[in-house]
Amino acid sequence: MKLGFTDLVKGCMNLELMVSELYTVFYKNFPEDADFWWRLVLEEKNHAALFRSGVESDEIYLKFPEDLVLQEIATLDKENQILEKMIDDFNLLPPTREEAFNIALSLENEAVEIHFQQFMEGDNKSSIDKIFQELNKADIDHAKRIFSYMQEHGIAVTSENQEKMRQLEQT
């Protein structure tokens, strides 16, 4: 179980760092939005640090059902591969500003699901529960901030992202 869990935590840390790296690409390519992207870069790095700090607690290993770990490792590996390719592609040919924001909004909405919704609800007291609750709140905050920034700056939001934001507001 510990080996699977260690892989899961590494995958989660890597995911946060990959998103940070993607936002760094956007930071470099969109100077008009540089401050906005840089804040997100730093926050994603902080998310990775939360995972790193959570591993120090023994209770963290007891909290994860084995089948969840295996499913999430596969999901994280796939997401990390997609992000790695996206970063490589965008370093060669950056997306448009609109594409960058819609990609970020979609990623943050997906992250809400990736960060294990079952750990987000209720009055949880363990270290791992608190880490995932904090990450979930940050993901929702990022999605709302990206959406708000897009609206304030006249950046078109895809219909898929608009629907996800409507669903997010209802929860």
Short mmCIF file of C-alpha atoms in Angstrom, two decimals:
data_model
loop_
_atom_site.label_atom_id
_atom_site.label_comp_id
_atom_site.label_asym_id
_atom_site.label_seq_id
_atom_site.Cartn_x
_atom_site.Cartn_y
_atom_site.Cartn_z
CA MET A 1 0.00 0.00 0.00
CA LYS A 2 2.76 2.47 0.82
CA LEU A 3 4.38 2.03 -2.59
CA GLY A 4 1.08 2.74 -4.36
CA PHE A 5 0.43 5.69 -2.13
CA THR A 6 3.92 7.08 -2.66
CA ASP A 7 3.33 6.89 -6.41
CA LEU A 8 0.01 8.69 -5.93
CA VAL A 9 1.58 11.52 -3.94
CA LYS A 10 4.39 11.85 -6.48
CA GLY A 11 1.80 11.98 -9.25
CA CYS A 12 -0.16 14.67 -7.42
CA MET A 13 2.97 16.73 -6.76
CA ASN A 14 4.00 16.32 -10.38
CA LEU A 15 0.55 17.38 -11.58
CA GLU A 16 0.72 20.58 -9.55
CA LEU A 17 4.24 21.29 -10.82
CA MET A 18 3.22 20.59 -14.41
CA VAL A 19 0.30 23.01 -14.14
CA SER A 20 2.72 25.54 -12.67
CA GLU A 21 5.04 24.99 -15.63
CA LEU A 22 2.17 25.42 -18.08
CA TYR A 23 1.18 28.67 -16.39
CA THR A 24 4.83 29.74 -16.65
CA VAL A 25 4.58 29.29 -20.42
CA PHE A 26 1.48 31.51 -20.39
CA TYR A 27 3.28 34.01 -18.14
CA LYS A 28 6.12 34.29 -20.65
CA ASN A 29 3.86 34.59 -23.69
CA PHE A 30 1.20 36.98 -22.44
CA PRO A 31 2.88 40.01 -20.85
CA GLU A 32 -0.46 41.81 -20.53
CA ASP A 33 -1.54 39.06 -18.11
CA ALA A 34 1.88 38.33 -16.56
CA ASP A 35 0.93 39.28 -12.98
CA PHE A 36 -2.16 37.10 -13.11
CA TRP A 37 -0.27 34.06 -14.44
CA TRP A 38 2.65 34.53 -12.04
CA ARG A 39 0.34 34.40 -9.00
CA LEU A 40 -1.10 31.13 -10.29
CA VAL A 41 2.42 29.74 -10.92
CA LEU A 42 3.35 30.38 -7.29
CA GLU A 43 0.10 28.99 -5.93
CA GLU A 44 0.46 25.77 -7.93
CA LYS A 45 3.97 25.34 -6.54
CA ASN A 46 2.52 25.79 -3.07
CA HIS A 47 -0.01 23.05 -3.81
CA ALA A 48 2.86 20.69 -4.63
CA ALA A 49 4.46 21.62 -1.31
CA LEU A 50 1.22 20.67 0.48
CA PHE A 51 1.48 17.16 -0.91
CA ARG A 52 5.10 16.97 0.10
CA SER A 53 4.26 18.03 3.65
CA GLY A 54 1.38 15.56 3.93
CA VAL A 55 3.62 12.56 3.41
CA GLU A 56 5.31 13.20 6.74
CA SER A 57 2.21 12.01 8.60
CA ASP A 58 1.76 8.26 9.18
CA GLU A 59 -2.03 8.63 9.23
CA ILE A 60 -1.91 9.64 5.59
CA TYR A 61 -1.09 6.07 4.55
CA LEU A 62 -4.11 4.68 6.37
CA LYS A 63 -6.60 7.08 4.78
CA PHE A 64 -6.53 5.83 1.18
CA PRO A 65 -8.60 2.87 -0.02
CA GLU A 66 -6.41 0.66 -2.20
CA ASP A 67 -8.73 0.72 -5.23
CA LEU A 68 -8.84 4.53 -5.15
CA VAL A 69 -5.06 4.72 -5.18
CA LEU A 70 -4.77 2.51 -8.25
CA GLN A 71 -7.45 4.40 -10.18
CA GLU A 72 -6.04 7.79 -9.32
CA ILE A 73 -2.47 6.83 -10.24
CA ALA A 74 -3.66 5.95 -13.75
CA THR A 75 -5.63 9.21 -13.98
CA LEU A 76 -2.69 11.26 -12.72
CA ASP A 77 -0.23 9.58 -15.08
CA LYS A 78 -2.52 10.33 -18.04
CA GLU A 79 -3.05 13.95 -16.98
CA ASN A 80 0.68 14.47 -16.43
CA GLN A 81 1.45 13.07 -19.91
CA ILE A 82 -1.13 15.39 -21.47
CA LEU A 83 0.31 18.38 -19.62
CA GLU A 84 3.87 17.50 -20.56
CA LYS A 85 2.95 17.33 -24.25
CA MET A 86 0.98 20.57 -24.00
CA ILE A 87 3.96 22.35 -22.41
CA ASP A 88 6.32 21.04 -25.09
CA ASP A 89 3.92 22.06 -27.87
CA PHE A 90 3.24 25.50 -26.41
CA ASN A 91 6.95 26.18 -25.93
CA LEU A 92 7.26 25.73 -29.71
CA LEU A 93 4.01 27.42 -30.71
CA PRO A 94 2.13 29.26 -27.96
CA PRO A 95 -1.66 29.14 -27.89
CA THR A 96 -3.75 32.25 -28.38
CA ARG A 97 -4.59 34.24 -25.29
CA GLU A 98 -8.17 32.95 -25.43
CA GLU A 99 -6.98 29.34 -25.75
CA ALA A 100 -4.58 29.77 -22.82
CA PHE A 101 -7.30 31.04 -20.51
CA ASN A 102 -9.81 28.39 -21.57
CA ILE A 103 -7.20 25.67 -21.07
CA ALA A 104 -6.43 26.99 -17.59
CA LEU A 105 -10.12 27.23 -16.70
CA SER A 106 -10.71 23.68 -17.88
CA LEU A 107 -7.67 22.40 -15.94
CA GLU A 108 -8.81 24.02 -12.71
CA ASN A 109 -12.31 22.63 -13.10
CA GLU A 110 -10.87 19.14 -13.70
CA ALA A 111 -8.60 19.54 -10.68
CA VAL A 112 -11.66 19.90 -8.45
CA GLU A 113 -12.58 16.35 -9.45
CA ILE A 114 -9.02 15.02 -9.36
CA HIS A 115 -8.55 16.13 -5.76
CA PHE A 116 -10.88 13.42 -4.51
CA GLN A 117 -14.27 14.95 -3.78
CA GLN A 118 -14.99 12.37 -1.10
CA PHE A 119 -12.35 14.01 1.08
CA MET A 120 -13.84 17.48 0.68
CA GLU A 121 -17.15 17.07 2.45
CA GLY A 122 -17.90 16.71 6.11
CA ASP A 123 -16.06 17.67 9.23
CA ASN A 124 -12.77 15.91 8.63
CA LYS A 125 -9.95 16.23 11.12
CA SER A 126 -7.01 14.30 9.71
CA SER A 127 -3.97 15.94 8.10
CA ILE A 128 -4.73 14.47 4.70
CA ASP A 129 -8.35 15.61 4.82
CA LYS A 130 -7.19 19.14 5.55
CA ILE A 131 -4.65 19.05 2.71
CA PHE A 132 -7.24 17.91 0.18
CA GLN A 133 -9.82 20.38 1.48
CA GLU A 134 -7.29 23.20 1.09
CA LEU A 135 -6.39 22.08 -2.43
CA ASN A 136 -10.04 21.76 -3.40
CA LYS A 137 -10.78 25.28 -2.16
CA ALA A 138 -7.75 26.58 -4.08
CA ASP A 139 -8.87 24.81 -7.28
CA ILE A 140 -12.35 26.31 -7.00
CA ASP A 141 -10.81 29.71 -6.23
CA HIS A 142 -8.50 29.43 -9.27
CA ALA A 143 -11.40 28.49 -11.54
CA LYS A 144 -13.48 31.41 -10.29
CA ARG A 145 -10.57 33.84 -10.57
CA ILE A 146 -9.72 32.73 -14.11
CA PHE A 147 -13.38 32.95 -15.13
CA SER A 148 -13.75 36.40 -13.56
CA TYR A 149 -10.52 37.63 -15.18
CA MET A 150 -11.72 36.39 -18.56
CA GLN A 151 -15.02 38.21 -18.18
CA GLU A 152 -13.34 41.43 -16.99
CA HIS A 153 -10.90 41.41 -19.92
CA GLY A 154 -13.29 40.36 -22.68
CA ILE A 155 -11.73 36.92 -23.22
CA ALA A 156 -14.25 34.50 -24.72
CA VAL A 157 -15.18 31.50 -22.57
CA THR A 158 -15.98 28.23 -24.35
CA SER A 159 -19.48 26.88 -23.89
CA GLU A 160 -18.03 23.81 -22.14
CA ASN A 161 -16.24 26.01 -19.59
CA GLN A 162 -19.35 28.14 -19.13
CA GLU A 163 -21.32 25.00 -18.29
CA LYS A 164 -18.65 23.79 -15.85
CA MET A 165 -18.70 27.16 -14.12
CA ARG A 166 -22.50 27.04 -13.82
CA GLN A 167 -22.19 23.59 -12.22
CA LEU A 168 -19.46 24.82 -9.90
CA GLU A 169 -21.65 27.70 -8.74
CA GLN A 170 -24.47 25.26 -7.92
CA THR A 171 -22.30 23.15 -5.60
#
